Amino acid sequence: MHIRIILNEPLYAGNIGSIARVLKNFGYRDLVLVNPCPIDDEAWMMAQHAYDLLDGARVFETLGDATAGSNLIIGTTGMRGETTGRHIRMPAYTPERIREKLSGTKGGASVASIVFGREDHGLTNEELMMCDMLMSIPTAEQYPIMNLSHAVAVVLYELSDIGIGDILLADRCDLDLLYEHLEGVLCDLGYPAHKKHKTTLMLRRIFGRAELTAREVYTLRGILRLVDYRLRRG
Amino acid sequence: MHIRIILNEPLYAGNIGSIARVLKNFGYRDLVLVNPCPIDDEAWMMAQHAYDLLDGARVFETLGDATAGSNLIIGTTGMRGETTGRHIRMPAYTPERIREKLSGTKGGASVASIVFGREDHGLTNEELMMCDMLMSIPTAEQYPIMNLSHAVAVVLYELSDIGIGDILLADRCDLDLLYEHLEGVLCDLGYPAHKKHKTTLMLRRIFGRAELTAREVYTLRGILRLVDYRLRRG
């Protein structure tokens, strides 16, 4: 699903630049501005290496034009907890819930527009009514209002589904050999028999939690072989 | 679990203020600065209603002092994908995975320090080596480096959902004794000197990731004492 980020009447150019950077950080490109403040040096400075996104941002005069062609319009709000009897702001989904809802929707031509309001007063009731769903980031009651660019960062982080590299975990059979080896070394050390089973299990749990790589298992077994060798020589 | 956010030598006061605001947005209070730039008007402006957090931020001269008393030290890095053969930066967990790992640990006295590096060059290898685990936000390859305050926002958003359990993690000083003991045993084993440093670091990474309990450290040290004893007797 294509995600479009719409900033509705943003007041601070620095935020617009920061948000261009965040889009690029998470691999998005579609930035749309409705009646923005002038894009000054502060914006270009905050955009850093995302000047192409800032340069390519489309500008419209109305939110209606900005959301044109969207299959889904998601409004954001920092206000929550109003009664369910009022249908404008409720219910506001968490970013996580929105991600779940968007998952499984067909990609390709589908566009979800996420609309962020002004830094001071957010979206008006009229603007919120144009939205299909509302989203709100769970924050502390004491100070729920986030900086605009931080809110965009959190939403895009949640919605992005980028994997993190390709750590090669150890094979199950290498792990089993490591655990056997550990148990063997405990035996050779003369570890108290009545504690051995429990301790072997503890070692399995520790190394299991650590999610060992193939390389780490190799090095650990090298240490155990050295213990074997020294014990035998002794 | 108590979360401490440590900014190591931040260069821009605006970021420090923004980060104070993010902490308050997500209900955190413990902000620690190591050798920060001067806290000027920009910082107070960006902090908005989080001036109390900015005012209460503790300042230290070394990362060692800043992390004192932490049960777990988590370093952050924007660099990923190095080979598994190098033990310094690999593996870096996603914030989601860190949340899962921290879930279930006992609240109260346990402190997890999350260390963020300089805006330009992040954390040095030496600083990364002081950490028990590494965390990296999954970003687009084309432009992976996030603004510092945005990275903190994403991490705190993800961690603000941690479940509380009753697992009591090992003290920092018990962990340090374990690591010393491991290094000592490698020496006694005649482990090749040119590999020793790298292997000690690998062991720290493995046990760091495993989040050892006090009990587990106790049992592991018992095994090491037995190795000592048998080697000496031999």
Short mmCIF file of N, CA and C in Angstrom, two decimals, chain B residues 38-128:
data_model
loop_
_atom_site.label_atom_id
_atom_site.label_comp_id
_atom_site.label_asym_id
_atom_site.label_seq_id
_atom_site.Cartn_x
_atom_site.Cartn_y
_atom_site.Cartn_z
N PRO B 38 26.59 23.56 25.28
CA PRO B 38 25.87 24.43 26.23
C PRO B 38 24.36 24.37 25.98
N ILE B 39 23.59 24.36 27.07
CA ILE B 39 22.13 24.31 26.98
C ILE B 39 21.63 25.74 26.79
N ASP B 40 21.35 26.11 25.55
CA ASP B 40 20.98 27.50 25.28
C ASP B 40 19.47 27.67 25.06
N ASP B 41 19.07 28.86 24.59
CA ASP B 41 17.65 29.17 24.40
C ASP B 41 16.93 28.17 23.49
N GLU B 42 17.66 27.71 22.46
CA GLU B 42 17.09 26.76 21.51
C GLU B 42 16.61 25.50 22.26
N ALA B 43 17.41 25.05 23.22
CA ALA B 43 17.05 23.86 23.99
C ALA B 43 15.76 24.10 24.76
N TRP B 44 15.67 25.27 25.43
CA TRP B 44 14.47 25.56 26.23
C TRP B 44 13.25 25.72 25.34
N MET B 45 13.45 26.28 24.14
CA MET B 45 12.33 26.47 23.22
C MET B 45 11.81 25.12 22.74
N MET B 46 12.73 24.22 22.39
CA MET B 46 12.30 22.92 21.87
C MET B 46 11.70 22.04 22.97
N ALA B 47 12.10 22.27 24.20
CA ALA B 47 11.59 21.43 25.31
C ALA B 47 10.11 21.73 25.57
N GLN B 48 9.65 22.92 25.17
CA GLN B 48 8.26 23.33 25.40
C GLN B 48 7.84 23.09 26.85
N HIS B 49 6.86 22.24 27.08
CA HIS B 49 6.38 22.05 28.47
C HIS B 49 7.20 21.03 29.25
N ALA B 50 8.35 20.64 28.71
CA ALA B 50 9.19 19.67 29.43
C ALA B 50 10.41 20.37 30.03
N TYR B 51 10.25 21.65 30.39
CA TYR B 51 11.38 22.39 30.97
C TYR B 51 11.85 21.74 32.27
N ASP B 52 10.89 21.10 33.00
CA ASP B 52 11.28 20.44 34.26
C ASP B 52 12.26 19.29 34.00
N LEU B 53 12.04 18.57 32.88
CA LEU B 53 12.95 17.46 32.56
C LEU B 53 14.32 17.97 32.14
N LEU B 54 14.29 19.05 31.34
CA LEU B 54 15.56 19.63 30.89
C LEU B 54 16.33 20.16 32.10
N ASP B 55 15.60 20.81 32.99
CA ASP B 55 16.20 21.37 34.20
C ASP B 55 16.76 20.27 35.10
N GLY B 56 16.09 19.12 35.10
CA GLY B 56 16.49 18.03 36.01
C GLY B 56 17.50 17.07 35.38
N ALA B 57 17.88 17.31 34.13
CA ALA B 57 18.83 16.39 33.47
C ALA B 57 20.16 16.39 34.21
N ARG B 58 20.69 15.21 34.49
CA ARG B 58 21.98 15.12 35.16
C ARG B 58 23.11 15.14 34.13
N VAL B 59 24.21 15.79 34.50
CA VAL B 59 25.34 15.93 33.57
C VAL B 59 26.57 15.24 34.14
N PHE B 60 27.23 14.40 33.33
CA PHE B 60 28.45 13.73 33.76
C PHE B 60 29.56 13.98 32.76
N GLU B 61 30.78 13.69 33.21
CA GLU B 61 31.92 13.89 32.31
C GLU B 61 32.30 12.64 31.53
N THR B 62 31.92 11.47 32.06
CA THR B 62 32.26 10.24 31.34
C THR B 62 31.03 9.35 31.21
N LEU B 63 31.04 8.53 30.17
CA LEU B 63 29.96 7.59 29.95
C LEU B 63 29.91 6.57 31.08
N GLY B 64 31.08 6.23 31.61
CA GLY B 64 31.14 5.30 32.74
C GLY B 64 30.35 5.82 33.93
N ASP B 65 30.51 7.11 34.25
CA ASP B 65 29.76 7.70 35.37
C ASP B 65 28.27 7.73 35.05
N ALA B 66 27.94 8.02 33.80
CA ALA B 66 26.54 8.15 33.41
C ALA B 66 25.79 6.83 33.50
N THR B 67 26.50 5.72 33.23
CA THR B 67 25.84 4.42 33.23
C THR B 67 25.91 3.72 34.58
N ALA B 68 26.56 4.36 35.57
CA ALA B 68 26.75 3.73 36.88
C ALA B 68 25.41 3.23 37.41
N GLY B 69 25.43 2.00 37.93
CA GLY B 69 24.22 1.45 38.54
C GLY B 69 23.24 0.84 37.55
N SER B 70 23.61 0.79 36.26
CA SER B 70 22.70 0.22 35.26
C SER B 70 22.83 -1.30 35.26
N ASN B 71 21.71 -2.01 35.26
CA ASN B 71 21.74 -3.46 35.12
C ASN B 71 22.01 -3.86 33.68
N LEU B 72 21.65 -2.96 32.78
CA LEU B 72 21.76 -3.26 31.36
C LEU B 72 22.12 -1.97 30.65
N ILE B 73 23.14 -2.04 29.78
CA ILE B 73 23.52 -0.86 29.00
C ILE B 73 23.28 -1.18 27.53
N ILE B 74 22.41 -0.41 26.91
CA ILE B 74 22.04 -0.67 25.52
C ILE B 74 22.55 0.47 24.65
N GLY B 75 23.47 0.16 23.75
CA GLY B 75 24.00 1.19 22.85
C GLY B 75 23.17 1.25 21.58
N THR B 76 23.09 2.43 20.98
CA THR B 76 22.34 2.56 19.73
C THR B 76 23.30 2.86 18.60
N THR B 77 23.00 2.34 17.44
CA THR B 77 23.85 2.57 16.29
C THR B 77 23.03 2.63 15.01
N GLY B 78 23.46 3.50 14.10
CA GLY B 78 22.79 3.59 12.80
C GLY B 78 23.49 2.71 11.78
N MET B 79 24.62 2.11 12.19
CA MET B 79 25.40 1.27 11.28
C MET B 79 25.01 -0.18 11.51
N ARG B 80 24.74 -0.87 10.44
CA ARG B 80 24.37 -2.28 10.59
C ARG B 80 25.03 -3.08 9.49
N GLY B 81 24.75 -4.38 9.52
CA GLY B 81 25.08 -5.23 8.39
C GLY B 81 26.54 -5.62 8.29
N GLU B 82 27.34 -5.28 9.33
CA GLU B 82 28.70 -5.78 9.28
C GLU B 82 28.68 -7.30 9.41
N THR B 83 29.80 -7.92 9.05
CA THR B 83 29.82 -9.38 9.09
C THR B 83 29.73 -9.87 10.52
N THR B 84 29.22 -11.08 10.70
CA THR B 84 29.08 -11.66 12.03
C THR B 84 30.43 -11.99 12.64
N GLY B 85 31.50 -11.92 11.86
CA GLY B 85 32.83 -12.22 12.37
C GLY B 85 33.35 -11.13 13.28
N ARG B 86 32.79 -9.93 13.17
CA ARG B 86 33.24 -8.84 14.03
C ARG B 86 32.25 -8.69 15.18
N HIS B 87 32.80 -8.58 16.39
CA HIS B 87 31.93 -8.71 17.55
C HIS B 87 31.45 -7.40 18.11
N ILE B 88 31.86 -6.31 17.52
CA ILE B 88 31.53 -5.05 18.14
C ILE B 88 30.12 -4.59 17.82
N ARG B 89 29.77 -4.55 16.56
CA ARG B 89 28.46 -3.99 16.23
C ARG B 89 27.37 -5.01 16.01
N MET B 90 27.71 -6.27 16.04
CA MET B 90 26.70 -7.27 15.69
C MET B 90 26.33 -8.12 16.87
N PRO B 91 25.11 -8.60 17.00
CA PRO B 91 23.96 -8.17 16.22
C PRO B 91 23.28 -6.97 16.87
N ALA B 92 22.71 -6.10 16.08
CA ALA B 92 21.94 -4.99 16.64
C ALA B 92 20.46 -5.35 16.57
N TYR B 93 19.81 -5.28 17.72
CA TYR B 93 18.39 -5.62 17.78
C TYR B 93 17.52 -4.46 17.34
N THR B 94 16.34 -4.76 16.85
CA THR B 94 15.36 -3.70 16.58
C THR B 94 14.78 -3.24 17.92
N PRO B 95 14.22 -2.01 17.96
CA PRO B 95 13.55 -1.57 19.19
C PRO B 95 12.47 -2.55 19.63
N GLU B 96 11.77 -3.13 18.68
CA GLU B 96 10.71 -4.09 19.00
C GLU B 96 11.27 -5.30 19.74
N ARG B 97 12.41 -5.78 19.24
CA ARG B 97 13.06 -6.95 19.84
C ARG B 97 13.57 -6.60 21.24
N ILE B 98 14.09 -5.38 21.41
CA ILE B 98 14.55 -4.94 22.72
C ILE B 98 13.36 -4.89 23.68
N ARG B 99 12.23 -4.39 23.20
CA ARG B 99 11.03 -4.36 24.06
C ARG B 99 10.67 -5.77 24.51
N GLU B 100 10.70 -6.71 23.57
CA GLU B 100 10.37 -8.09 23.92
C GLU B 100 11.36 -8.63 24.95
N LYS B 101 12.64 -8.29 24.76
CA LYS B 101 13.67 -8.79 25.68
C LYS B 101 13.51 -8.20 27.08
N LEU B 102 13.13 -6.92 27.14
CA LEU B 102 13.00 -6.27 28.45
C LEU B 102 11.69 -6.65 29.14
N SER B 103 10.72 -7.11 28.37
CA SER B 103 9.43 -7.47 28.96
C SER B 103 9.62 -8.62 29.93
N GLY B 104 8.98 -8.54 31.04
CA GLY B 104 9.05 -9.63 32.00
C GLY B 104 10.14 -9.44 33.04
N THR B 105 11.04 -8.48 32.84
CA THR B 105 12.03 -8.23 33.89
C THR B 105 11.36 -7.40 34.98
N LYS B 106 11.89 -7.55 36.18
CA LYS B 106 11.25 -6.95 37.34
C LYS B 106 11.50 -5.45 37.38
N GLY B 107 10.47 -4.71 37.71
CA GLY B 107 10.61 -3.26 37.82
C GLY B 107 11.37 -2.89 39.08
N GLY B 108 11.09 -1.72 39.61
CA GLY B 108 11.74 -1.30 40.85
C GLY B 108 13.17 -0.92 40.62
N ALA B 109 14.07 -1.71 41.17
CA ALA B 109 15.47 -1.29 41.20
C ALA B 109 16.20 -1.44 39.86
N SER B 110 15.66 -2.23 38.92
CA SER B 110 16.40 -2.48 37.68
C SER B 110 16.45 -1.24 36.79
N VAL B 111 17.64 -0.94 36.29
CA VAL B 111 17.82 0.23 35.43
C VAL B 111 18.39 -0.22 34.08
N ALA B 112 17.71 0.14 32.99
CA ALA B 112 18.27 -0.07 31.66
C ALA B 112 18.67 1.29 31.11
N SER B 113 19.96 1.46 30.82
CA SER B 113 20.43 2.72 30.23
C SER B 113 20.51 2.57 28.72
N ILE B 114 19.91 3.51 28.01
CA ILE B 114 19.99 3.48 26.55
C ILE B 114 20.84 4.66 26.11
N VAL B 115 21.94 4.35 25.43
CA VAL B 115 22.94 5.36 25.12
C VAL B 115 22.85 5.76 23.64
N PHE B 116 22.69 7.06 23.40
CA PHE B 116 22.66 7.60 22.04
C PHE B 116 23.93 8.41 21.81
N GLY B 117 24.55 8.23 20.66
CA GLY B 117 25.82 8.89 20.37
C GLY B 117 25.67 10.28 19.77
N ARG B 118 26.79 10.84 19.39
CA ARG B 118 26.84 12.18 18.80
C ARG B 118 26.05 12.22 17.48
N GLU B 119 25.55 13.41 17.16
CA GLU B 119 24.77 13.57 15.92
C GLU B 119 25.59 13.22 14.68
N ASP B 120 26.90 13.50 14.71
CA ASP B 120 27.68 13.29 13.49
C ASP B 120 28.28 11.89 13.39
N HIS B 121 28.88 11.39 14.48
CA HIS B 121 29.61 10.12 14.36
C HIS B 121 29.12 9.01 15.28
N GLY B 122 28.02 9.23 15.97
CA GLY B 122 27.47 8.18 16.83
C GLY B 122 28.38 7.84 17.99
N LEU B 123 28.40 6.58 18.39
CA LEU B 123 29.24 6.12 19.48
C LEU B 123 30.53 5.55 18.90
N THR B 124 31.64 5.76 19.61
CA THR B 124 32.91 5.17 19.16
C THR B 124 32.90 3.67 19.46
N ASN B 125 33.82 2.95 18.84
CA ASN B 125 33.92 1.51 19.13
C ASN B 125 34.15 1.26 20.60
N GLU B 126 34.95 2.12 21.23
CA GLU B 126 35.24 1.96 22.64
C GLU B 126 33.97 2.11 23.48
N GLU B 127 33.14 3.08 23.10
CA GLU B 127 31.88 3.30 23.81
C GLU B 127 30.92 2.13 23.57
N LEU B 128 30.90 1.65 22.32
CA LEU B 128 30.02 0.51 22.01
C LEU B 128 30.43 -0.72 22.81
#
